[in-house]
Coordinates of C-alpha atoms in Angstrom, one line a residue:
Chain A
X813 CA -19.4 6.1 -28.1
X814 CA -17.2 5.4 -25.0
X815 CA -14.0 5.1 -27.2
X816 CA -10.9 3.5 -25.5
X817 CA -13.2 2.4 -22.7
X818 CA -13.2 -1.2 -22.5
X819 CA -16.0 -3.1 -21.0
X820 CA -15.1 -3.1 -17.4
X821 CA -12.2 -1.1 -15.4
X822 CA -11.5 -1.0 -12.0
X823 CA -9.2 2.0 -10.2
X824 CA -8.0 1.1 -7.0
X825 CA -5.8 3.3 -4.3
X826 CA -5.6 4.9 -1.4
X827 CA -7.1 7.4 0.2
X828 CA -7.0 10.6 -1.0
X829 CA -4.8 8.9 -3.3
X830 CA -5.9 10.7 -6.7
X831 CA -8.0 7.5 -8.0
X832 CA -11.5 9.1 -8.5
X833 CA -9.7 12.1 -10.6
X834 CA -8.5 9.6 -12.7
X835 CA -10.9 7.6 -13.3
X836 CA -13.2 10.9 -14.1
X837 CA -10.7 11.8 -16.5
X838 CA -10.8 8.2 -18.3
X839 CA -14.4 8.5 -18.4
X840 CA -14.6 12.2 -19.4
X841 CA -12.2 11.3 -22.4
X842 CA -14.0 8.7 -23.7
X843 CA -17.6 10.1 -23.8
X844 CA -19.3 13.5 -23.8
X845 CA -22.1 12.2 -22.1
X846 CA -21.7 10.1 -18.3
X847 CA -23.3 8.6 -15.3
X848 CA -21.7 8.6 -12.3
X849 CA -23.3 6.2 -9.4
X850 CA -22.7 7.4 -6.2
X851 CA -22.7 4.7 -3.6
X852 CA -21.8 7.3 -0.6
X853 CA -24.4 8.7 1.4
X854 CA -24.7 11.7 3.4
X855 CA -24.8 10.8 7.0
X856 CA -22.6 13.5 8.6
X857 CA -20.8 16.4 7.7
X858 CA -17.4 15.1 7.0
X859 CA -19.1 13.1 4.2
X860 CA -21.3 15.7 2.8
X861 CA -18.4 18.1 2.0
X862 CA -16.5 15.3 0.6
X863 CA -19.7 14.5 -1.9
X864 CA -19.8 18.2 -2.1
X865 CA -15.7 18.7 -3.2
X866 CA -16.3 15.4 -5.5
X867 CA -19.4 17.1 -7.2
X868 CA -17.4 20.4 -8.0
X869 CA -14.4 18.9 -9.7
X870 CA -16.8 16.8 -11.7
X871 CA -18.8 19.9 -13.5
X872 CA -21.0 19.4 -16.5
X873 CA -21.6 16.5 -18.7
X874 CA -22.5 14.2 -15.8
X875 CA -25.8 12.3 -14.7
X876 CA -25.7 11.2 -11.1
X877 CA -28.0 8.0 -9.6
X878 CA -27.6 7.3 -6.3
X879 CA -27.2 3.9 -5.6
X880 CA -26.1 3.1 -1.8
X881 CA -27.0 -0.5 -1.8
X882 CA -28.6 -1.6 -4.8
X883 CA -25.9 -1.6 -6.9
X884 CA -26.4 -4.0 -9.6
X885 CA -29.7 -3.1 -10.0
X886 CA -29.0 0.7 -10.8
X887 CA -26.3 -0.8 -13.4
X888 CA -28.3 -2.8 -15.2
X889 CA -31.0 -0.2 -15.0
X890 CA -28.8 2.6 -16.2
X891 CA -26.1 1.0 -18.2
X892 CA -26.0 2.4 -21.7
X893 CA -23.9 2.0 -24.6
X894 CA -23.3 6.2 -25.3
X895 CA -23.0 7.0 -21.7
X896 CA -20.0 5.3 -19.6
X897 CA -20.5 5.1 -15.9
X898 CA -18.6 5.7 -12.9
X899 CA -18.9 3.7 -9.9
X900 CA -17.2 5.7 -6.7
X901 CA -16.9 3.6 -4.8
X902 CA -17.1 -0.5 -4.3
X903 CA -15.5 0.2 -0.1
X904 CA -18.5 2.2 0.3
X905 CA -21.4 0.4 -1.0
X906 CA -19.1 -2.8 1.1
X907 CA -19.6 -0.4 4.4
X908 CA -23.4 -0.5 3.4
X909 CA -24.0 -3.6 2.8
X910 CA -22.3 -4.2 6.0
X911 CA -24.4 -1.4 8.2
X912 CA -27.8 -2.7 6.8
X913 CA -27.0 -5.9 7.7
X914 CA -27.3 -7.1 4.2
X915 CA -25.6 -10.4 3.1
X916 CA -22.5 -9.3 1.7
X917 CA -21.7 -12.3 -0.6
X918 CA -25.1 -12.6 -2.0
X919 CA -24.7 -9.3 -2.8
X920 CA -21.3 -9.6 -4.4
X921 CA -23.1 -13.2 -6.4
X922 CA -25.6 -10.4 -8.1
X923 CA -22.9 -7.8 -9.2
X924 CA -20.7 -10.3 -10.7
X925 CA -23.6 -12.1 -12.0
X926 CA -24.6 -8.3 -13.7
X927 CA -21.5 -7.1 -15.7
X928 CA -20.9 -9.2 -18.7
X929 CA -24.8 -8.4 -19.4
X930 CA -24.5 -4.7 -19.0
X931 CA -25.2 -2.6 -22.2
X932 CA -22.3 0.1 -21.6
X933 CA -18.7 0.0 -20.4
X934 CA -18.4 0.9 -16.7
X935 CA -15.3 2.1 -14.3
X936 CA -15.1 0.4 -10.5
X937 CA -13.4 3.0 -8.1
X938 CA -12.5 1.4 -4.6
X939 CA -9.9 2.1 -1.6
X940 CA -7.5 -0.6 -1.1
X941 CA -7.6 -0.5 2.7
X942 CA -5.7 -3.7 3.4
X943 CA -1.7 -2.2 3.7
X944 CA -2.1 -1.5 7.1
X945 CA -1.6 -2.8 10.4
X946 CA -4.4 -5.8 11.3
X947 CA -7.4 -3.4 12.7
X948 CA -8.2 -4.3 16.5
X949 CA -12.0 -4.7 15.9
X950 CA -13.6 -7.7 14.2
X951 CA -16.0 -5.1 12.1
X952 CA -13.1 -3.6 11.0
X953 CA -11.3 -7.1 10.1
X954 CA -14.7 -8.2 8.3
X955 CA -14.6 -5.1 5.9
X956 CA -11.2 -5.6 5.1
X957 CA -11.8 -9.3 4.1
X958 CA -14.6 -8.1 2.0
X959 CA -13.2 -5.2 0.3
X960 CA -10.3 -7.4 -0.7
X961 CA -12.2 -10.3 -1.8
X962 CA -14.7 -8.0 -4.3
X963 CA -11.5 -6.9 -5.7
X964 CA -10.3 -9.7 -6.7
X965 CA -13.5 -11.0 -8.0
X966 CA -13.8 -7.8 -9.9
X967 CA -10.3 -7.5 -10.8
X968 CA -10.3 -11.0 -12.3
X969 CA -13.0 -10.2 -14.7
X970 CA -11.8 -6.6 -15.5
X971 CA -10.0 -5.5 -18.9
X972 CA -7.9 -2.7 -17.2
X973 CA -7.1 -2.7 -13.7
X974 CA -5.1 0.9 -12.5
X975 CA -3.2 1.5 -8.7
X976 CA -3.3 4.9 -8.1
X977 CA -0.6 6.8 -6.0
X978 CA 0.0 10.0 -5.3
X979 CA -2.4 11.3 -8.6
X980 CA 0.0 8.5 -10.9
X981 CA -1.6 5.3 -12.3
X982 CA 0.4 2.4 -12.2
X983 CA -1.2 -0.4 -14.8
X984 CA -1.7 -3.6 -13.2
X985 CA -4.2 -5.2 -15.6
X986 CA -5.2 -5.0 -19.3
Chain B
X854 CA 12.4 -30.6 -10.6
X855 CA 11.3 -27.0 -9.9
X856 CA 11.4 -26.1 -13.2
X857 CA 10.9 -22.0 -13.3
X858 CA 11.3 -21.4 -9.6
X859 CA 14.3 -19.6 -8.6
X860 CA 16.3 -20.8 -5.1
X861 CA 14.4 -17.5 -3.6
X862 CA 11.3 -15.8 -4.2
X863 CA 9.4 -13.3 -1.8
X864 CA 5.7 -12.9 -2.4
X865 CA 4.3 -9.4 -0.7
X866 CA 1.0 -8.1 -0.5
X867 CA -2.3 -6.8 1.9
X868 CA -4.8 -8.5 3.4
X869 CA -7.3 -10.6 1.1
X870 CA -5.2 -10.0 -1.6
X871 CA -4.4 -12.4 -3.3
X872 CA -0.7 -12.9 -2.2
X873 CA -0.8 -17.2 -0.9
X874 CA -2.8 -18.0 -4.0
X875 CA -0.7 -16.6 -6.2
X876 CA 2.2 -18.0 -4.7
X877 CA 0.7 -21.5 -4.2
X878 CA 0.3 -20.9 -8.6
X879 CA 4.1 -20.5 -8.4
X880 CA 5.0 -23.6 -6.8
X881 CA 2.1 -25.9 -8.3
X882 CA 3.1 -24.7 -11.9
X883 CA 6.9 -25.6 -10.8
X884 CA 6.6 -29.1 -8.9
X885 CA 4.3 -32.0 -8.4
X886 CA 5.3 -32.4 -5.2
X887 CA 5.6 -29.7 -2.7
X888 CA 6.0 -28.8 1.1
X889 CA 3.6 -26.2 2.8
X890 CA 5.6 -24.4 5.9
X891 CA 2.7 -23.4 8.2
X892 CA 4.1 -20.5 10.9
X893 CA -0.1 -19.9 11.5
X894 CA -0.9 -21.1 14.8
X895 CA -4.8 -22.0 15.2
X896 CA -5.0 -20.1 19.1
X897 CA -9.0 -18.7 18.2
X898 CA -12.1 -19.5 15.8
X899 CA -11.3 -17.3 13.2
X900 CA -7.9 -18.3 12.4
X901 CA -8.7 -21.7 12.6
X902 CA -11.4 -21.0 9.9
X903 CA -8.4 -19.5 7.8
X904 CA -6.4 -21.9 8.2
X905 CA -9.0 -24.6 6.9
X906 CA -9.7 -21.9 4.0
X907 CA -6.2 -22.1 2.9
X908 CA -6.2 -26.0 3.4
X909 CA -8.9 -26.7 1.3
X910 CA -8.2 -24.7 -1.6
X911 CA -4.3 -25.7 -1.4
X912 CA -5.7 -29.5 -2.1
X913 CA -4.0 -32.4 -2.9
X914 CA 0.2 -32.5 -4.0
X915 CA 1.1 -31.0 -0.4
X916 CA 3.0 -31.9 2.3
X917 CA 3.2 -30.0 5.2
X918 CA 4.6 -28.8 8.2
X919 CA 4.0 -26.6 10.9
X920 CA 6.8 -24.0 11.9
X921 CA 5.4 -21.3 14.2
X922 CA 9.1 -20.5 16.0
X923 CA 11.6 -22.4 14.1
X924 CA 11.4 -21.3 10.5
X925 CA 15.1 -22.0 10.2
X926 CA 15.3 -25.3 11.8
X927 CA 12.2 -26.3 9.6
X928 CA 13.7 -25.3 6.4
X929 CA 16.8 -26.7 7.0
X930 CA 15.0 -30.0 7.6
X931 CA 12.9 -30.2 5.1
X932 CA 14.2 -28.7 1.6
X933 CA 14.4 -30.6 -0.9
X934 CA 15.3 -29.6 -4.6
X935 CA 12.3 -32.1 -5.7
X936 CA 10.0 -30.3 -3.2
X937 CA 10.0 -26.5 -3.2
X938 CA 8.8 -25.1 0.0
X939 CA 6.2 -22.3 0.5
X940 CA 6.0 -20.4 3.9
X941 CA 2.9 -18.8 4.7
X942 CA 3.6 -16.5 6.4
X943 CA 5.9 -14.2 7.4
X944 CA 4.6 -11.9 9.5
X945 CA 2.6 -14.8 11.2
X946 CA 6.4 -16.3 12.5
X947 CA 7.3 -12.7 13.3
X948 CA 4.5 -12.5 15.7
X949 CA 4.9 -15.9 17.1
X950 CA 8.6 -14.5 17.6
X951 CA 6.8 -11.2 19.5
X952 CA 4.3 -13.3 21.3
X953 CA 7.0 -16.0 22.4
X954 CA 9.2 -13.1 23.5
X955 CA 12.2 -14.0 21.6
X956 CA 15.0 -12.3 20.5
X957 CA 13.5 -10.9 16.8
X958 CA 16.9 -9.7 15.7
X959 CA 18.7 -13.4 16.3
X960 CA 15.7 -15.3 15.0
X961 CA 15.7 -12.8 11.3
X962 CA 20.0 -13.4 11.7
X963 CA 19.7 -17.6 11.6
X964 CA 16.9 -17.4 9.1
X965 CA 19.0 -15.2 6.7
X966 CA 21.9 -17.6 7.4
X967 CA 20.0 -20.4 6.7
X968 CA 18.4 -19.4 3.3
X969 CA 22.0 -19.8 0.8
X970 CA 22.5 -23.1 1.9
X971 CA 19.0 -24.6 1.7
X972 CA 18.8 -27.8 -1.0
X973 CA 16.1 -26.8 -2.7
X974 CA 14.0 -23.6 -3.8
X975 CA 11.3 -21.5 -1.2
X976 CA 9.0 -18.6 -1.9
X977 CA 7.9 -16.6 1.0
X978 CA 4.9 -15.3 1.3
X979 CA 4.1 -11.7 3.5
X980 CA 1.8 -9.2 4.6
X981 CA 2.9 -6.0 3.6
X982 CA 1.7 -3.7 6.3
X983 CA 3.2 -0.3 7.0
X984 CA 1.1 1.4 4.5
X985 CA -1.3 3.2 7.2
X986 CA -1.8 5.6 10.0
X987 CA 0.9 5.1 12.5
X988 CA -0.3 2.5 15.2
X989 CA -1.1 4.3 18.4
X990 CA 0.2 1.3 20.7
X991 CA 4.0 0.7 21.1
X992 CA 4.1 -3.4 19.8
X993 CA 2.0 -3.1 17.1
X994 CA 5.2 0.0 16.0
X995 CA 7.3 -2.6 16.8
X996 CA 5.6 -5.5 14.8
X997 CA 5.7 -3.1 12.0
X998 CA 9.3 -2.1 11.8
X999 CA 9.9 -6.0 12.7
X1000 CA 8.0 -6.8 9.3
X1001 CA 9.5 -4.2 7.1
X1002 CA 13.1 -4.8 8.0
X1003 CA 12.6 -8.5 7.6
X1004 CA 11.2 -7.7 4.3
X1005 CA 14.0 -5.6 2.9
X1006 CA 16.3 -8.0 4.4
X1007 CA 14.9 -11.0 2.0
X1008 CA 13.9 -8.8 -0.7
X1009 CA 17.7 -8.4 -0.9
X1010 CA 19.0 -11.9 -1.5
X1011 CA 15.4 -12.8 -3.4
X1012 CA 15.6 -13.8 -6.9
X1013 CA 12.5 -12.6 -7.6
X1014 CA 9.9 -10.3 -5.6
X1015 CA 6.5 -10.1 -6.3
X1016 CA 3.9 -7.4 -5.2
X1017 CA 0.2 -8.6 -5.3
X1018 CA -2.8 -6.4 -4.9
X1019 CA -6.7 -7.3 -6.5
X1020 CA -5.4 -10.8 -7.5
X1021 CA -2.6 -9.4 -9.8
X1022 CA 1.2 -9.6 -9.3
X1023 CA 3.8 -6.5 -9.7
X1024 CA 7.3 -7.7 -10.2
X1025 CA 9.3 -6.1 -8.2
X1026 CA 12.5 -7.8 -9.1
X1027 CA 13.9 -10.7 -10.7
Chain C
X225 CA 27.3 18.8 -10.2
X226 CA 24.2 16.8 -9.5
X227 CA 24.8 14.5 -12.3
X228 CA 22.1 12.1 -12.6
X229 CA 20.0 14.1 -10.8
X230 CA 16.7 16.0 -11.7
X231 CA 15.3 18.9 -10.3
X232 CA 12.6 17.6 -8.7
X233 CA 12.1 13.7 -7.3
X234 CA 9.5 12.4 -4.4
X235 CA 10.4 9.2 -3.0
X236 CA 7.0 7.6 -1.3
X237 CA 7.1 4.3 1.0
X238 CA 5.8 2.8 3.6
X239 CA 6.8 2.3 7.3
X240 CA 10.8 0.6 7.2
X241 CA 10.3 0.4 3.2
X242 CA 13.6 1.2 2.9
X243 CA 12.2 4.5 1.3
X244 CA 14.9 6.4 3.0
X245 CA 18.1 4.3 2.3
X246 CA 17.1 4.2 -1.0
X247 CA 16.6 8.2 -1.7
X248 CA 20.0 8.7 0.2
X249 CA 21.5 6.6 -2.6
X250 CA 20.8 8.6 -5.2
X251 CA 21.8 11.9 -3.4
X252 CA 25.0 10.1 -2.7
X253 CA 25.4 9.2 -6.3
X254 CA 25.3 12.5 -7.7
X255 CA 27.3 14.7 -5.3
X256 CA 30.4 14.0 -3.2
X257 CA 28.8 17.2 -1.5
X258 CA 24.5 17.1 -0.2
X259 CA 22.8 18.9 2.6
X260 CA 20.3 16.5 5.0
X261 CA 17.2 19.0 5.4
X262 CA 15.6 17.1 8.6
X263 CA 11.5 18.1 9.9
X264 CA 11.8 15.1 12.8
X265 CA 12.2 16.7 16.0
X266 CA 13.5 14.4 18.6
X267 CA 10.2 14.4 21.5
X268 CA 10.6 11.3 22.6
X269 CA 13.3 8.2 23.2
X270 CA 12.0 5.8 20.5
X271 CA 12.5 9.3 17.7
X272 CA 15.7 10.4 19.0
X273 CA 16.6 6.6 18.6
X274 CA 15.0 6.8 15.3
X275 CA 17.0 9.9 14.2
X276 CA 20.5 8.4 15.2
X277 CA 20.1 5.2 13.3
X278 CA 19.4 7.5 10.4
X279 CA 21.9 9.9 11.0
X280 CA 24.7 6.4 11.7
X281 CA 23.2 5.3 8.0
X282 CA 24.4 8.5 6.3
X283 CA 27.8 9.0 7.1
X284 CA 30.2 11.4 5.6
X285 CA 29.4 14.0 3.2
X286 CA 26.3 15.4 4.6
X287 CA 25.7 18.9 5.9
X288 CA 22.4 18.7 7.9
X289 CA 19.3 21.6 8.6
X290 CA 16.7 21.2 10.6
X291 CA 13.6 22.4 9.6
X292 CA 10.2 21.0 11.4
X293 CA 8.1 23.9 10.3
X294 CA 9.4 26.3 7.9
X295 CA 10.9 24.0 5.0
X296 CA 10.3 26.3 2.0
X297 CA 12.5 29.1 3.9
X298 CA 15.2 26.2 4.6
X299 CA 15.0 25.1 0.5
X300 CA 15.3 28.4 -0.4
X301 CA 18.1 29.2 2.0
X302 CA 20.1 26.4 1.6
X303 CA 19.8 24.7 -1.7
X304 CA 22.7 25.0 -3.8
X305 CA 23.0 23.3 -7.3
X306 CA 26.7 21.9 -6.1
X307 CA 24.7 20.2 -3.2
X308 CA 21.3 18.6 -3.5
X309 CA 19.0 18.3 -0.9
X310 CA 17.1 15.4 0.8
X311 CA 14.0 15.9 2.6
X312 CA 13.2 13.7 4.9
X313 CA 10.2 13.5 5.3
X314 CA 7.3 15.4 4.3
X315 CA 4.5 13.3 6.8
X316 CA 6.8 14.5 10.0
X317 CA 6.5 18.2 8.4
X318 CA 2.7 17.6 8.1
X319 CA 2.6 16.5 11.6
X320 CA 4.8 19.4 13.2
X321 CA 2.3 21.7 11.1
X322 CA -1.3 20.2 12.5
X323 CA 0.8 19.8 16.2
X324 CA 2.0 23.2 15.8
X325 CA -1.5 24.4 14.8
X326 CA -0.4 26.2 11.6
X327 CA -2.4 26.6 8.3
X328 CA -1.5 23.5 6.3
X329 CA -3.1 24.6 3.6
X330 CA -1.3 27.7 3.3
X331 CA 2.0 26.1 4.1
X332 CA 1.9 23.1 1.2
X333 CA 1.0 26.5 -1.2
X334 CA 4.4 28.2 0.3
X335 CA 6.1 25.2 -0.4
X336 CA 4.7 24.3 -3.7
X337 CA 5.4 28.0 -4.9
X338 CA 9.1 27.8 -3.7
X339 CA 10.0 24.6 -5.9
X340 CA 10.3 25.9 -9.1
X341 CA 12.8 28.8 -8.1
X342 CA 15.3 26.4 -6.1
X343 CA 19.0 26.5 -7.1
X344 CA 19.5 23.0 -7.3
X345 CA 18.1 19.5 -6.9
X346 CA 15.9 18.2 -4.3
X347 CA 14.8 15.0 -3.1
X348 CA 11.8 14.5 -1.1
X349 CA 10.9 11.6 0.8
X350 CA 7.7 10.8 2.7
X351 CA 5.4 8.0 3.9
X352 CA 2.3 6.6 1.8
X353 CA -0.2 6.2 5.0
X354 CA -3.7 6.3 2.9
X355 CA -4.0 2.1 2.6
X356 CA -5.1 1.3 5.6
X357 CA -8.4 1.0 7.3
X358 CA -10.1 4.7 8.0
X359 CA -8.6 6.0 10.8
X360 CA -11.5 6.1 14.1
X361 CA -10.1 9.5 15.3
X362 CA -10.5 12.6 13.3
X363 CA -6.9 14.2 13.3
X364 CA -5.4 10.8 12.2
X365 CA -7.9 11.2 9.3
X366 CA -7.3 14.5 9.0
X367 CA -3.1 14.0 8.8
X368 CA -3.8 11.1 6.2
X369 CA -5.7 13.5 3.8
X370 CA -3.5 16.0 4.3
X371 CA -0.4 14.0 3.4
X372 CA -2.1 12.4 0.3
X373 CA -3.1 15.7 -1.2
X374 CA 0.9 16.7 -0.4
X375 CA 2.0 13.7 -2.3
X376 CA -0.3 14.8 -5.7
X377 CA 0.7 18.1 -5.5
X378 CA 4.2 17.0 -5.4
X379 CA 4.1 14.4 -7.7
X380 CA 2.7 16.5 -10.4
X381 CA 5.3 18.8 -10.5
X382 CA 8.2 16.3 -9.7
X383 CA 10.3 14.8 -12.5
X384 CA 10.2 11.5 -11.1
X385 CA 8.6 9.6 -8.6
X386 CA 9.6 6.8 -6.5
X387 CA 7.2 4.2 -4.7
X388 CA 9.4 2.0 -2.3
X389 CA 8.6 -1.8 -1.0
X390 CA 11.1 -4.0 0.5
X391 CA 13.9 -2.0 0.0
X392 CA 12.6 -2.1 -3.9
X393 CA 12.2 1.2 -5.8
X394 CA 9.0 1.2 -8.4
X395 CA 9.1 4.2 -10.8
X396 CA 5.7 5.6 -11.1
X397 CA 7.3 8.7 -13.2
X398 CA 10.1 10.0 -14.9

């Protein structure tokens, strides 16, 4: 029944910053039953053990979709009213979008446009990647003005917004 | 009037988050009439398209001036207590100050002087950035400390402090 | 006597946050007496520079230990509950480990079993470097997980925790 899960949440933070633990815990209180919608892909090994260290502190009780670019499709696809779902996270689906040479702000137009249709509540995890020193490369400039603008778009429309530091949520929103 | 802003506020945050819009909130919600300090110079395409992003969305009720080296001088100038001021940015003057090769620690000295006897209220706005991996090349170390130190510096005689990420403000203090 | 003063606090900042000043406050506040447990090790101009404007900073009233590698040995040595100790700071004892080819993994454990048995008080204080863009080389990326799975393990077990901006302490626990 997703109780205490309000329509939309996003968890922002660092890296290895504690957010996705915390926004499986939200989720794993407030339903026996989950999705989770992974938006990383394999490519190398660095990112396979990290998928593979994410999957094991998951466990049970956990559907997975894969959705690397299609995003809002495989929400309102698999959105469902007794099944919350994770999104983990928005920077990489952004570095997708970006790599495939799709175009980013349509792309951002069709999620926004998705959520207040979706039939269950969902969770947004995403590094906030903008704290640092201006990146030399333009690529790397481009990301960081996309990440920050989905934010917040999303952040804007979400109930509950958390910053995550250290493994400690700070509320923000909601 | 100013009604609701205090003689001194200092608006932090990361890239694309937020941080000028917010502030320009601040000072529209306090003043009808109001002065935009630009220290942004427009030396290549992409800053002169964010400049022009920040023009258009600042619209009409604006004055302003631009104040690459001179913050000081600029603020002395032109504050008003029926015209609160908002400087965009920070870290934009302190590298002007790099770039220009002038002497950082006099330039932060005359600004701080400055800022107690200015007639009318300012809000600052700045990049927080010393929240990543150590730069490897010595002047972007030096921009860094530069930034931070200015920070705390302003963050100590501020009335109020305001940390924005996603959109949404964190007071600080005040 | 350590009034004031729990057991266990982290104190997390960025680059000239003021993260530092602000931790040697509340040492300074609850004991006339405090050791200074330092991991920087002075390689190069700009750190030995570095180390004496901390060192100026402090004053009187600090014993000092320096300990790049083996810090639970030095806590275990030297802490005393008439004299709490400052850390400072856990991402320099990260790097001395990964320069000094050690197993990180097996020193954070060392560390993280010694806490609970300390005689007195400790303050730790170290760098948030995670909210950047990803790092291009692999030992900055390594460092940067290392350091943020440091700061969850310490943070769970600390009584409160400290996030520093502008000279500004948040409290994220406690």
């Amino acid at each position: 029944m997703s109780c205490g899960l309000k329509p939309l949440t996003l968890v922002l933070g660092g890296a290895r910053s504690g957010k996705s633990a915390f926004a499986e815990r939200l989720v794993e209180a407030a339903s026996p039953t989950r999705l989770y919608i992974a938006t990383g892909q394999a490519w190398d090994d660095e990112m396979r053990s990290r998928i593979a260290a994410h999957q094991d502190r998951r466990g049970a009780g956990w559907d997975t979709v894969e959705a690397p670019v299609d995003l809002a499709q495989a929400l309102e696809t698999h959105a469902r009213a007794d099944r919350p779902v994770l999104v983990d996270c928005l920077t990489l689906w952004v570095t997708n979008l970006m790599l495939g040479e799709r175009d980013v702000t349509a792309a951002f137009d069709t999620l926004l446009a998705a959520l207040p249709g979706l039939s269950g509540p969902v969770v947004f995890v995403s590094n906030e990647v903008g704290l640092g020193i201006v990146p030399d490369n333009a690529m790397a400039r481009a990301f960081r003005d996309h990440a920050g603008r989905l934010h917040q778009l999303i952040a804007a429309l979400a109930d509950e917004v958390h910053f995550v530091a250290a493994g400690l949520p700070l509320k923000m929103k909601g």
